[in-house]
PDB file of C-alpha atoms and ligand atoms in Angstrom:
ATOM      1  CA  TRP R  29      25.023  -7.072  29.276  1.00 49.00           C
ATOM      2  CA  THR R  30      28.228  -7.067  27.871  1.00 50.00           C
ATOM      3  CA  HIS R  31      25.783  -5.951  25.054  1.00 49.00           C
ATOM      4  CA  LEU R  32      24.428  -3.883  27.306  1.00 49.00           C
ATOM      5  CA  GLU R  33      27.617  -1.909  28.317  1.00 50.00           C
ATOM      6  CA  ARG R  34      28.839  -1.525  24.948  1.00 49.00           C
ATOM      7  CA  GLN R  35      26.065   0.190  24.416  1.00 48.00           C
ATOM      8  CA  ARG R  36      25.421   2.381  27.611  1.00 49.00           C
ATOM      9  CA  GLY R  37      28.152   5.099  25.794  1.00 49.00           C
ATOM     10  CA  GLY R  38      25.913   5.661  23.411  1.00 47.00           C
ATOM     11  CA  PHE R  39      23.614   6.402  25.173  1.00 50.00           C
ATOM     12  CA  GLY R  40      25.972   9.587  27.081  1.00 51.00           C
ATOM     13  CA  PHE R  41      24.226   7.918  30.864  1.00 54.00           C
ATOM     14  CA  LEU R  42      26.536   7.662  33.711  1.00 55.00           C
ATOM     15  CA  GLY R  43      25.750   6.263  36.266  1.00 52.00           C
ATOM     16  CA  GLY R  44      24.718   8.651  39.329  1.00 53.00           C
ATOM     17  CA  PRO R  45      27.165   7.609  42.455  1.00 53.00           C
ATOM     18  CA  GLY R  46      26.309   4.420  44.687  1.00 55.00           C
ATOM     19  CA  GLU R  47      23.117   4.009  41.181  1.00 62.00           C
ATOM     20  CA  THR R  48      23.722  -0.254  40.487  1.00 75.00           C
ATOM     21  CA  GLN R  49      24.591  -1.274  37.285  1.00 78.00           C
ATOM     22  CA  ILE R  50      20.495  -3.504  37.193  1.00 81.00           C
ATOM     23  CA  GLU R  51      19.815   0.367  38.345  1.00 83.00           C
ATOM     24  CA  SER R  52      20.786   1.667  34.868  1.00 84.00           C
ATOM     25  CA  ASP R  53      20.505  -0.897  32.682  1.00 84.00           C
ATOM     26  CA  ARG R  54      16.677  -0.373  33.681  1.00 88.00           C
ATOM     27  CA  ARG R  55      16.601   3.745  33.509  1.00 89.00           C
ATOM     28  CA  MET R  56      18.952   2.458  29.899  1.00 88.00           C
ATOM     29  CA  ILE R  57      15.917   0.940  28.689  1.00 89.00           C
ATOM     30  CA  ARG R  58      13.086   3.174  30.233  1.00 91.00           C
ATOM     31  CA  ASP R  59      14.303   5.342  27.975  1.00 91.00           C
ATOM     32  CA  ARG R  60      15.045   3.979  24.918  1.00 87.00           C
ATOM     33  CA  MET R  61      11.307   2.667  25.305  1.00 87.00           C
ATOM     34  CA  ALA R  62       9.590   5.996  26.357  1.00 89.00           C
ATOM     35  CA  LYS R  63      11.522   7.436  23.114  1.00 86.00           C
ATOM     36  CA  LEU R  64       9.997   4.226  20.270  1.00 83.00           C
ATOM     37  CA  ARG R  65       6.768   4.898  21.621  1.00 84.00           C
ATOM     38  CA  LYS R  66       7.568   8.587  20.776  1.00 85.00           C
ATOM     39  CA  ASP R  67       9.004   7.940  17.812  1.00 81.00           C
ATOM     40  CA  LEU R  68       6.601   4.904  16.287  1.00 78.00           C
ATOM     41  CA  ASN R  69       3.631   8.038  17.696  1.00 80.00           C
ATOM     42  CA  HIS R  70       5.295   9.919  15.682  1.00 80.00           C
ATOM     43  CA  LEU R  71       5.345   7.777  12.628  1.00 75.00           C
ATOM     44  CA  ARG R  72       1.163   7.385  12.702  1.00 75.00           C
ATOM     45  CA  LYS R  73       0.628  10.862  12.745  1.00 77.00           C
ATOM     46  CA  THR R  74       3.098  11.966   9.744  1.00 75.00           C
ATOM     47  CA  ARG R  75       1.923   8.679   7.846  1.00 71.00           C
ATOM     48  CA  ALA R  76      -1.628   9.538   8.681  1.00 72.00           C
ATOM     49  CA  LEU R  77      -1.590  13.280   7.420  1.00 69.00           C
ATOM     50  CA  HIS R  78       0.568  11.966   4.031  1.00 68.00           C
ATOM     51  CA  ARG R  79      -2.464   9.015   3.989  1.00 65.00           C
ATOM     52  CA  ASP R  80      -4.997  12.140   3.760  1.00 64.00           C
ATOM     53  CA  ARG R  81      -3.152  14.598   1.372  1.00 60.00           C
ATOM     54  CA  ARG R  82      -3.429  11.698  -1.260  1.00 55.00           C
ATOM     55  CA  GLN R  83      -6.967  10.876  -0.416  1.00 58.00           C
ATOM     56  CA  ARG R  84      -7.894  14.263  -1.364  1.00 53.00           C
ATOM     57  CA  ALA R  85      -5.398  14.009  -5.331  1.00 56.00           C
ATOM     58  CA  PRO R  86      -7.118  12.209  -7.749  1.00 63.00           C
ATOM     59  CA  TRP R  87      -4.974   9.884  -8.372  1.00 77.00           C
ATOM     60  CA  PRO R  88      -5.967   5.714  -6.870  1.00 84.00           C
ATOM     61  CA  VAL R  89      -3.056   4.233  -4.630  1.00 88.00           C
ATOM     62  CA  ILE R  90      -2.512   0.680  -5.266  1.00 93.00           C
ATOM     63  CA  ALA R  91      -0.872  -1.405  -2.642  1.00 93.00           C
ATOM     64  CA  LEU R  92       0.994  -4.321  -3.209  1.00 93.00           C
ATOM     65  CA  VAL R  93       1.048  -6.774   0.318  1.00 93.00           C
ATOM     66  CA  GLY R  94       2.044  -9.925   0.362  1.00 91.00           C
ATOM     67  CA  TYR R  95       4.207 -12.446   2.636  1.00 91.00           C
ATOM     68  CA  THR R  96       7.741 -11.874   3.044  1.00 87.00           C
ATOM     69  CA  ASN R  97      10.341 -12.746  -0.182  1.00 89.00           C
ATOM     70  CA  ALA R  98       7.163 -13.136  -2.153  1.00 92.00           C
ATOM     71  CA  GLY R  99       8.750 -10.852  -4.583  1.00 91.00           C
ATOM     72  CA  LYS R 100       6.444  -7.301  -4.226  1.00 90.00           C
ATOM     73  CA  SER R 101       9.408  -5.657  -4.624  1.00 87.00           C
ATOM     74  CA  THR R 102      11.000  -7.272  -7.719  1.00 89.00           C
ATOM     75  CA  LEU R 103       7.561  -6.421  -9.016  1.00 92.00           C
ATOM     76  CA  PHE R 104       6.780  -3.092  -7.791  1.00 91.00           C
ATOM     77  CA  ASN R 105      10.140  -2.586  -9.637  1.00 88.00           C
ATOM     78  CA  ARG R 106       8.692  -3.932 -12.084  1.00 91.00           C
ATOM     79  CA  MET R 107       5.907  -1.565 -12.671  1.00 93.00           C
ATOM     80  CA  THR R 108       7.310   0.851 -12.116  1.00 90.00           C
ATOM     81  CA  GLY R 109      10.266   1.047 -14.016  1.00 82.00           C
ATOM     82  CA  ALA R 110      13.692   2.054 -12.791  1.00 55.00           C
ATOM     83  CA  ASP R 111      13.735   5.591 -12.752  1.00 44.00           C
ATOM     84  CA  VAL R 112      10.442   6.938 -13.176  1.00 38.00           C
ATOM     85  CA  PHE R 113      10.080   9.192 -10.095  1.00 39.00           C
ATOM     86  CA  ALA R 114      12.218  11.959 -11.522  1.00 38.00           C
ATOM     87  CA  GLU R 115      11.252  14.818  -9.363  1.00 41.00           C
ATOM     88  CA  ASN R 116       7.504  14.972  -8.909  1.00 35.00           C
ATOM     89  CA  LEU R 117       6.703  17.745  -5.990  1.00 35.00           C
ATOM     90  CA  LEU R 118       3.665  16.770  -3.878  1.00 36.00           C
ATOM     91  CA  PHE R 119       4.866  13.387  -3.205  1.00 35.00           C
ATOM     92  CA  ALA R 120       9.179  14.076  -3.445  1.00 33.00           C
ATOM     93  CA  THR R 121       8.679  13.924   0.620  1.00 35.00           C
ATOM     94  CA  LEU R 122       6.407  10.555   0.300  1.00 40.00           C
ATOM     95  CA  ASP R 123       7.556   7.342   1.816  1.00 48.00           C
ATOM     96  CA  PRO R 124      10.561   5.633  -1.010  1.00 48.00           C
ATOM     97  CA  THR R 125       8.692   2.730  -1.286  1.00 77.00           C
ATOM     98  CA  MET R 126       5.872   4.985  -3.409  1.00 83.00           C
ATOM     99  CA  ARG R 127       5.512   5.314  -7.052  1.00 85.00           C
ATOM    100  CA  GLU R 128       4.529   6.722 -10.073  1.00 87.00           C
ATOM    101  CA  PHE R 129       3.851   3.849 -12.327  1.00 90.00           C
ATOM    102  CA  SER R 130       0.740   4.290 -15.372  1.00 85.00           C
ATOM    103  CA  LEU R 131      -2.482   2.699 -15.466  1.00 87.00           C
ATOM    104  CA  PRO R 132      -4.622   2.337 -19.039  1.00 83.00           C
ATOM    105  CA  GLY R 133      -7.126   5.022 -18.234  1.00 76.00           C
ATOM    106  CA  TYR R 134      -5.735   6.980 -15.138  1.00 77.00           C
ATOM    107  CA  ASP R 135      -3.237  10.171 -15.838  1.00 73.00           C
ATOM    108  CA  LYS R 136      -1.607   8.526 -12.942  1.00 79.00           C
ATOM    109  CA  ALA R 137      -1.828   6.172 -10.524  1.00 87.00           C
ATOM    110  CA  ILE R 138       0.445   5.407  -6.614  1.00 89.00           C
ATOM    111  CA  LEU R 139       1.707   2.136  -6.181  1.00 91.00           C
ATOM    112  CA  SER R 140       2.689   1.585  -3.448  1.00 90.00           C
ATOM    113  CA  ASP R 141       5.715  -1.585  -2.259  1.00 87.00           C
ATOM    114  CA  THR R 142       4.934  -2.431   1.760  1.00 85.00           C
ATOM    115  CA  VAL R 143       6.671  -4.584   4.643  1.00 80.00           C
ATOM    116  CA  GLY R 144       6.297  -8.458   3.965  1.00 83.00           C
ATOM    117  CA  PHE R 145       4.346  -9.618   6.495  1.00 84.00           C
ATOM    118  CA  VAL R 146       5.396 -13.222   7.756  1.00 81.00           C
ATOM    119  CA  SER R 147       3.754 -15.562  10.384  1.00 81.00           C
ATOM    120  CA  ASP R 148       3.990 -15.542  14.495  1.00 79.00           C
ATOM    121  CA  LEU R 149       4.889 -11.861  14.801  1.00 76.00           C
ATOM    122  CA  PRO R 150       6.771 -11.119  17.920  1.00 75.00           C
ATOM    123  CA  THR R 151       3.877  -8.684  20.030  1.00 74.00           C
ATOM    124  CA  GLN R 152       7.011  -5.711  20.988  1.00 72.00           C
ATOM    125  CA  LEU R 153       7.049  -5.442  16.828  1.00 72.00           C
ATOM    126  CA  VAL R 154       3.343  -5.882  16.335  1.00 75.00           C
ATOM    127  CA  ALA R 155       3.035  -2.060  17.015  1.00 74.00           C
ATOM    128  CA  ALA R 156       5.857  -0.917  15.171  1.00 71.00           C
ATOM    129  CA  PHE R 157       4.438  -3.816  11.887  1.00 75.00           C
ATOM    130  CA  ARG R 158       1.068  -2.217  11.877  1.00 77.00           C
ATOM    131  CA  ALA R 159       1.638   1.238  12.044  1.00 73.00           C
ATOM    132  CA  THR R 160       3.640   0.409   8.602  1.00 73.00           C
ATOM    133  CA  LEU R 161       0.645  -0.833   7.059  1.00 81.00           C
ATOM    134  CA  GLU R 162      -2.100   1.468   8.489  1.00 79.00           C
ATOM    135  CA  GLU R 163      -1.721   2.533   5.306  1.00 78.00           C
ATOM    136  CA  VAL R 164      -2.613  -0.618   3.473  1.00 88.00           C
ATOM    137  CA  SER R 165      -6.239   0.006   4.366  1.00 86.00           C
ATOM    138  CA  ALA R 166      -7.176   3.805   2.559  1.00 83.00           C
ATOM    139  CA  ALA R 167      -5.450   1.945  -1.351  1.00 88.00           C
ATOM    140  CA  ASP R 168      -7.998   1.921  -3.571  1.00 87.00           C
ATOM    141  CA  VAL R 169      -6.321  -1.534  -4.909  1.00 92.00           C
ATOM    142  CA  VAL R 170      -4.549  -4.662  -3.130  1.00 95.00           C
ATOM    143  CA  VAL R 171      -2.543  -6.588  -5.283  1.00 97.00           C
ATOM    144  CA  HIS R 172      -2.235  -9.935  -2.432  1.00 98.00           C
ATOM    145  CA  VAL R 173       1.515 -11.136  -4.120  1.00 96.00           C
ATOM    146  CA  ARG R 174       1.911 -14.555  -3.528  1.00 97.00           C
ATOM    147  CA  ASP R 175       4.682 -17.043  -3.731  1.00 95.00           C
ATOM    148  CA  ILE R 176       2.755 -19.564  -6.199  1.00 96.00           C
ATOM    149  CA  SER R 177       5.759 -22.460  -6.277  1.00 95.00           C
ATOM    150  CA  HIS R 178       6.712 -21.679  -2.386  1.00 93.00           C
ATOM    151  CA  GLU R 179       4.967 -25.433  -0.889  1.00 92.00           C
ATOM    152  CA  ALA R 180       3.325 -23.213   2.248  1.00 94.00           C
ATOM    153  CA  SER R 181       2.312 -20.956   0.185  1.00 95.00           C
ATOM    154  CA  ASP R 182      -1.433 -22.205   1.169  1.00 96.00           C
ATOM    155  CA  ALA R 183      -0.584 -21.444   4.508  1.00 95.00           C
ATOM    156  CA  GLN R 184       1.288 -18.356   4.008  1.00 94.00           C
ATOM    157  CA  ALA R 185      -1.828 -16.308   1.948  1.00 96.00           C
ATOM    158  CA  HIS R 186      -3.723 -17.541   5.145  1.00 96.00           C
ATOM    159  CA  ASP R 187      -2.022 -15.321   7.274  1.00 93.00           C
ATOM    160  CA  VAL R 188      -1.381 -12.719   5.028  1.00 94.00           C
ATOM    161  CA  ARG R 189      -5.476 -12.989   4.960  1.00 95.00           C
ATOM    162  CA  GLN R 190      -5.619 -12.892   7.931  1.00 92.00           C
ATOM    163  CA  ILE R 191      -3.600  -9.887   8.926  1.00 90.00           C
ATOM    164  CA  LEU R 192      -5.284  -8.163   6.201  1.00 92.00           C
ATOM    165  CA  ALA R 193      -8.446  -9.003   8.673  1.00 92.00           C
ATOM    166  CA  ASP R 194      -7.234  -7.256  11.908  1.00 87.00           C
ATOM    167  CA  LEU R 195      -6.496  -3.631   9.210  1.00 88.00           C
ATOM    168  CA  GLY R 196     -10.094  -4.216   8.334  1.00 88.00           C
ATOM    169  CA  VAL R 197      -8.761  -5.217   4.283  1.00 92.00           C
ATOM    170  CA  SER R 198     -11.047  -8.417   3.787  1.00 92.00           C
ATOM    171  CA  ALA R 199     -12.450 -10.105   0.577  1.00 89.00           C
ATOM    172  CA  GLU R 200     -15.119 -11.684   2.984  1.00 88.00           C
ATOM    173  CA  THR R 201     -16.274  -8.946   4.467  1.00 87.00           C
ATOM    174  CA  GLY R 202     -16.347  -6.438   1.763  1.00 81.00           C
ATOM    175  CA  GLU R 203     -14.445  -4.629   4.417  1.00 84.00           C
ATOM    176  CA  GLY R 204     -11.822  -1.872   2.660  1.00 83.00           C
ATOM    177  CA  PRO R 205     -10.573  -2.540  -0.942  1.00 87.00           C
ATOM    178  CA  PRO R 206     -11.734  -5.113  -3.134  1.00 90.00           C
ATOM    179  CA  ILE R 207      -7.869  -8.055  -3.437  1.00 95.00           C
ATOM    180  CA  LEU R 208      -6.496  -9.407  -6.597  1.00 97.00           C
ATOM    181  CA  GLU R 209      -4.679 -12.291  -5.552  1.00 97.00           C
ATOM    182  CA  ALA R 210      -1.584 -12.034  -8.227  1.00 98.00           C
ATOM    183  CA  TRP R 211       0.359 -15.819  -8.214  1.00 98.00           C
ATOM    184  CA  ASN R 212       3.308 -15.355  -8.867  1.00 97.00           C
ATOM    185  CA  LYS R 213       7.180 -16.792  -9.556  1.00 95.00           C
ATOM    186  CA  ILE R 214       5.193 -19.214 -12.450  1.00 96.00           C
ATOM    187  CA  ASP R 215       8.819 -19.338 -13.864  1.00 96.00           C
ATOM    188  CA  LYS R 216       9.567 -21.406 -11.150  1.00 95.00           C
ATOM    189  CA  ILE R 217       7.214 -23.971 -11.818  1.00 94.00           C
ATOM    190  CA  SER R 218       7.350 -27.071 -14.792  1.00 91.00           C
ATOM    191  CA  LYS R 219       5.157 -28.681 -15.681  1.00 90.00           C
ATOM    192  CA  ASP R 220       5.963 -32.136 -13.460  1.00 89.00           C
ATOM    193  CA  ASP R 221       5.627 -29.277 -10.233  1.00 87.00           C
ATOM    194  CA  HIS R 222       2.263 -30.402  -7.834  1.00 84.00           C
ATOM    195  CA  GLN R 223       1.374 -26.626  -8.363  1.00 87.00           C
ATOM    196  CA  PHE R 224       1.662 -27.250 -12.766  1.00 91.00           C
ATOM    197  CA  GLU R 225      -2.698 -28.135 -12.624  1.00 90.00           C
ATOM    198  CA  ARG R 226      -3.549 -25.139 -10.635  1.00 90.00           C
ATOM    199  CA  ILE R 227      -1.811 -22.950 -12.246  1.00 90.00           C
ATOM    200  CA  SER R 228      -3.354 -24.114 -15.559  1.00 90.00           C
ATOM    201  CA  SER R 229      -6.752 -24.456 -14.571  1.00 89.00           C
ATOM    202  CA  PRO R 230      -9.197 -21.920 -14.709  1.00 91.00           C
ATOM    203  CA  LEU R 231      -8.563 -18.921 -11.576  1.00 92.00           C
ATOM    204  CA  PRO R 232     -10.787 -16.920  -9.639  1.00 92.00           C
ATOM    205  CA  ASP R 233     -11.732 -13.789 -10.888  1.00 90.00           C
ATOM    206  CA  ASN R 234      -9.400 -12.461  -9.068  1.00 93.00           C
ATOM    207  CA  VAL R 235      -6.427 -14.150  -9.294  1.00 96.00           C
ATOM    208  CA  CYS R 236      -3.589 -13.824 -11.766  1.00 96.00           C
ATOM    209  CA  THR R 237      -0.512 -15.988 -12.414  1.00 97.00           C
ATOM    210  CA  ILE R 238       2.525 -13.696 -12.996  1.00 97.00           C
ATOM    211  CA  SER R 239       6.178 -13.792 -13.664  1.00 97.00           C
ATOM    212  CA  ALA R 240       7.516 -10.200 -12.005  1.00 93.00           C
ATOM    213  CA  GLU R 241      11.079 -11.807 -12.833  1.00 91.00           C
ATOM    214  CA  THR R 242      10.107 -12.491 -16.220  1.00 95.00           C
ATOM    215  CA  GLY R 243       7.652  -9.579 -16.766  1.00 95.00           C
ATOM    216  CA  THR R 244       4.703 -12.871 -17.256  1.00 96.00           C
ATOM    217  CA  GLY R 245       1.345 -11.459 -17.478  1.00 97.00           C
ATOM    218  CA  VAL R 246       2.316  -8.390 -15.215  1.00 96.00           C
ATOM    219  CA  GLN R 247      -0.049  -7.104 -17.664  1.00 95.00           C
ATOM    220  CA  GLU R 248      -2.687  -8.331 -17.610  1.00 96.00           C
ATOM    221  CA  LEU R 249      -2.089  -7.796 -13.770  1.00 97.00           C
ATOM    222  CA  ILE R 250      -2.837  -4.285 -14.734  1.00 95.00           C
ATOM    223  CA  GLU R 251      -5.089  -3.715 -16.530  1.00 93.00           C
ATOM    224  CA  MET R 252      -7.170  -6.464 -14.168  1.00 94.00           C
ATOM    225  CA  ILE R 253      -6.415  -3.425 -11.049  1.00 94.00           C
ATOM    226  CA  ALA R 254      -7.550  -0.851 -13.963  1.00 89.00           C
ATOM    227  CA  THR R 255     -10.842  -2.765 -14.213  1.00 88.00           C
ATOM    228  CA  ILE R 256     -11.833  -2.512 -10.751  1.00 88.00           C
ATOM    229  CA  LEU R 257     -10.645   0.354 -10.092  1.00 84.00           C
ATOM    230  CA  SER R 258     -13.601   1.148 -12.931  1.00 78.00           C
ATOM    231  CA  ASP R 259     -15.515  -0.848 -11.425  1.00 76.00           C
ATOM    232  CA  GLY R 260     -19.168   0.370 -11.920  1.00 69.00           C
ATOM    233  CA  TYR R 261     -17.821   3.906 -11.994  1.00 77.00           C
ATOM    234  CA  ILE R 262     -18.855   6.428 -14.715  1.00 83.00           C
ATOM    235  CA  SER R 263     -16.680   9.219 -16.208  1.00 86.00           C
ATOM    236  CA  GLU R 264     -18.639  12.194 -17.966  1.00 90.00           C
ATOM    237  CA  GLN R 265     -17.881  15.272 -19.340  1.00 92.00           C
ATOM    238  CA  VAL R 266     -19.000  18.396 -17.366  1.00 93.00           C
ATOM    239  CA  THR R 267     -18.424  21.599 -17.724  1.00 94.00           C
ATOM    240  CA  VAL R 268     -17.899  23.972 -15.146  1.00 94.00           C
ATOM    241  CA  ALA R 269     -17.757  27.924 -14.901  1.00 94.00           C
ATOM    242  CA  VAL R 270     -14.013  29.092 -13.685  1.00 92.00           C
ATOM    243  CA  SER R 271     -15.654  31.201 -11.546  1.00 92.00           C
ATOM    244  CA  ASP R 272     -17.089  28.053  -9.266  1.00 92.00           C
ATOM    245  CA  GLY R 273     -14.355  27.135  -7.171  1.00 91.00           C
ATOM    246  CA  LYS R 274     -16.793  25.099  -5.366  1.00 90.00           C
ATOM    247  CA  ARG R 275     -18.094  22.812  -7.882  1.00 92.00           C
ATOM    248  CA  VAL R 276     -15.015  22.159  -9.018  1.00 92.00           C
ATOM    249  CA  ALA R 277     -13.287  21.583  -5.597  1.00 90.00           C
ATOM    250  CA  TRP R 278     -16.486  19.138  -5.123  1.00 89.00           C
ATOM    251  CA  LEU R 279     -15.702  16.966  -7.978  1.00 91.00           C
ATOM    252  CA  HIS R 280     -11.557  16.740  -7.505  1.00 88.00           C
ATOM    253  CA  GLU R 281     -13.315  15.933  -4.180  1.00 82.00           C
ATOM    254  CA  ASN R 282     -15.367  13.070  -4.877  1.00 80.00           C
ATOM    255  CA  GLY R 283     -14.530  12.147  -8.132  1.00 83.00           C
ATOM    256  CA  ARG R 284     -11.403  11.234 -10.675  1.00 82.00           C
ATOM    257  CA  VAL R 285     -11.071  14.799 -12.621  1.00 88.00           C
ATOM    258  CA  LEU R 286      -9.409  11.852 -15.858  1.00 87.00           C
ATOM    259  CA  SER R 287      -8.266  15.608 -17.530  1.00 90.00           C
ATOM    260  CA  SER R 288      -9.253  18.965 -16.864  1.00 91.00           C
ATOM    261  CA  GLU R 289     -10.021  21.201 -20.202  1.00 93.00           C
ATOM    262  CA  GLN R 290     -10.358  25.305 -20.074  1.00 91.00           C
ATOM    263  CA  ASP R 291     -11.674  27.379 -22.478  1.00 87.00           C
ATOM    264  CA  SER R 292     -12.550  31.241 -21.295  1.00 88.00           C
ATOM    265  CA  ASP R 293     -14.815  30.975 -19.107  1.00 91.00           C
ATOM    266  CA  ASN R 294     -15.888  27.381 -18.429  1.00 93.00           C
ATOM    267  CA  LEU R 295     -13.695  24.274 -17.740  1.00 94.00           C
ATOM    268  CA  LEU R 296     -14.107  21.375 -19.078  1.00 94.00           C
ATOM    269  CA  LEU R 297     -13.563  18.060 -17.061  1.00 94.00           C
ATOM    270  CA  ALA R 298     -13.667  14.718 -17.459  1.00 92.00           C
ATOM    271  CA  VAL R 299     -14.709  13.619 -14.120  1.00 91.00           C
ATOM    272  CA  GLU R 300     -15.393   9.287 -13.024  1.00 85.00           C
ATOM    273  CA  MET R 301     -16.802   8.832 -10.381  1.00 82.00           C
ATOM    274  CA  SER R 302     -19.197   5.908  -8.616  1.00 74.00           C
ATOM    275  CA  PRO R 303     -23.388   6.700  -9.527  1.00 73.00           C
ATOM    276  CA  ARG R 304     -24.339   7.767  -6.259  1.00 72.00           C
ATOM    277  CA  ASN R 305     -21.610  10.521  -5.721  1.00 76.00           C
ATOM    278  CA  TRP R 306     -23.514  11.052  -9.722  1.00 85.00           C
ATOM    279  CA  GLY R 307     -26.568  11.841  -8.090  1.00 81.00           C
ATOM    280  CA  ARG R 308     -25.972  14.108  -5.170  1.00 82.00           C
ATOM    281  CA  TYR R 309     -24.088  16.559  -8.173  1.00 88.00           C
ATOM    282  CA  TYR R 310     -26.580  16.868 -10.413  1.00 86.00           C
ATOM    283  CA  ALA R 311     -27.898  17.979  -7.188  1.00 84.00           C
ATOM    284  CA  LEU R 312     -25.534  20.770  -6.259  1.00 81.00           C
ATOM    285  CA  HIS R 313     -27.778  23.433  -7.128  1.00 68.00           C
TER     286      HIS R 313
HETATM  287  N1  GTP G 528      12.352 -17.468 -10.642  1.00 94.66           N
HETATM  288  C1  GTP G 528      11.535 -16.690  -9.732  1.00 94.66           C
HETATM  289  N2  GTP G 528      12.171 -15.482  -8.151  1.00 94.66           N
HETATM  290  C2  GTP G 528      11.612 -14.284  -8.367  1.00 94.66           C
HETATM  291  C3  GTP G 528      10.475 -14.187  -9.008  1.00 94.66           C
HETATM  292  N3  GTP G 528      10.195 -12.361  -7.866  1.00 94.66           N
HETATM  293  C4  GTP G 528      10.706 -12.625  -7.292  1.00 94.66           C
HETATM  294  N4  GTP G 528      11.630 -13.484  -6.959  1.00 94.66           N
HETATM  295  C5  GTP G 528      12.917 -13.488  -6.572  1.00 94.66           C
HETATM  296  O1  GTP G 528      12.257 -13.855  -5.036  1.00 94.66           O
HETATM  297  C6  GTP G 528      12.765 -13.211  -4.046  1.00 94.66           C
HETATM  298  C7  GTP G 528      12.039 -12.188  -3.702  1.00 94.66           C
HETATM  299  O2  GTP G 528      11.749 -10.628  -4.189  1.00 94.66           O
HETATM  300  P1  GTP G 528      11.187  -9.347  -2.998  1.00 94.66           P
HETATM  301  O3  GTP G 528      10.564  -9.674  -4.294  1.00 94.66           O
HETATM  302  O4  GTP G 528      12.865  -8.896  -2.604  1.00 94.66           O
HETATM  303  O5  GTP G 528      10.468 -10.523  -1.955  1.00 94.66           O
HETATM  304  P2  GTP G 528       9.599  -9.029  -1.550  1.00 94.66           P
HETATM  305  O6  GTP G 528       7.779 -10.088  -1.361  1.00 94.66           O
HETATM  306  O7  GTP G 528       9.421  -7.867  -1.613  1.00 94.66           O
HETATM  307  O8  GTP G 528      10.097  -9.616   0.415  1.00 94.66           O
HETATM  308  P3  GTP G 528      10.094  -8.920   1.311  1.00 94.66           P
HETATM  309  O9  GTP G 528      10.664  -7.119   1.057  1.00 94.66           O
HETATM  310  O10 GTP G 528      10.405  -9.382   2.117  1.00 94.66           O
HETATM  311  O11 GTP G 528       8.333  -8.885   2.071  1.00 94.66           O
HETATM  312  C8  GTP G 528      14.138 -12.558  -4.980  1.00 94.66           C
HETATM  313  O12 GTP G 528      15.511 -13.164  -5.053  1.00 94.66           O
HETATM  314  C9  GTP G 528      14.073 -12.324  -6.239  1.00 94.66           C
HETATM  315  O13 GTP G 528      15.018 -12.128  -7.687  1.00 94.66           O
HETATM  316  C10 GTP G 528      10.207 -14.543  -9.649  1.00 94.66           C
HETATM  317  O14 GTP G 528       8.756 -13.892 -10.911  1.00 94.66           O
HETATM  318  N5  GTP G 528      10.389 -15.163 -10.399  1.00 94.66           N
HETATM  319 MG1   MG G 529      10.441  -6.087  -0.906  1.00 94.66          MG
END
């Protein structure tokens, strides 16, 4: 109650004559809840807007997800470099946790650091948590960062997978973007640790071991991301008349335009797309 009283001033409420303390507290809390709900709604809307805009951009988005303290931000900083993001106008107003990073074979790629997952999130926080994570299902690749040196690593991974499935991302059902696992903090594991054998045995195809702190394995992770992104994609050179805006727009919308050169009346584009989209493209007349 004293805590509420201290906050009262900040909200500028004055109880009317005869209003009991408990009534004015209730009113204050109700108003506060209404405001937070409105903020949350606004947040979802602006995020959805940014997402749409990004989906139209030809650059892939890679989302780092994982249990809190797994090392996502450390990996994020390592992969993006300290000050890569100078003033790229298109993304200047986006979430500060999205940055450009270099991915072999791509002009640009966007890495997204996300809020850490925790088990048994209080129900009041679930909506806020979801709002910040809706981005994840729109990513092109999801990298599940795990602290493999943690004794509860498997339980944490289980909880993360559950939350991902709730967000519509699941390796099991194949729903959503593909998931890679980065087993982090291998520098902390010595030969006598029980996890040592596990990380030194052959790993599943979608797993790599890294140390975000020392940089070990990070290049391999980046290569894995590039490989899975182009999985099944075919890149071709196409020539389109500059005046054929419709066709150019179609390519930008449905494929990844890797490069674009103008030669008098024509545009020479290197485009990467799924075979299905190439079929659709050649059917356009
Ligand atoms: N030894 C070691 N420590 C690491 C490594 N990666 C991260 N850490 C440490 O683990 C702690 C958590 O790292 P963060 O990058 O903040 O983890 P996070 O996943 O972003 O955490 P949240 O933002 O809370 O979800 C920090 O103290 C890091 O220095 C690693 O590869 N090796
Ligand atoms: Mg972090």
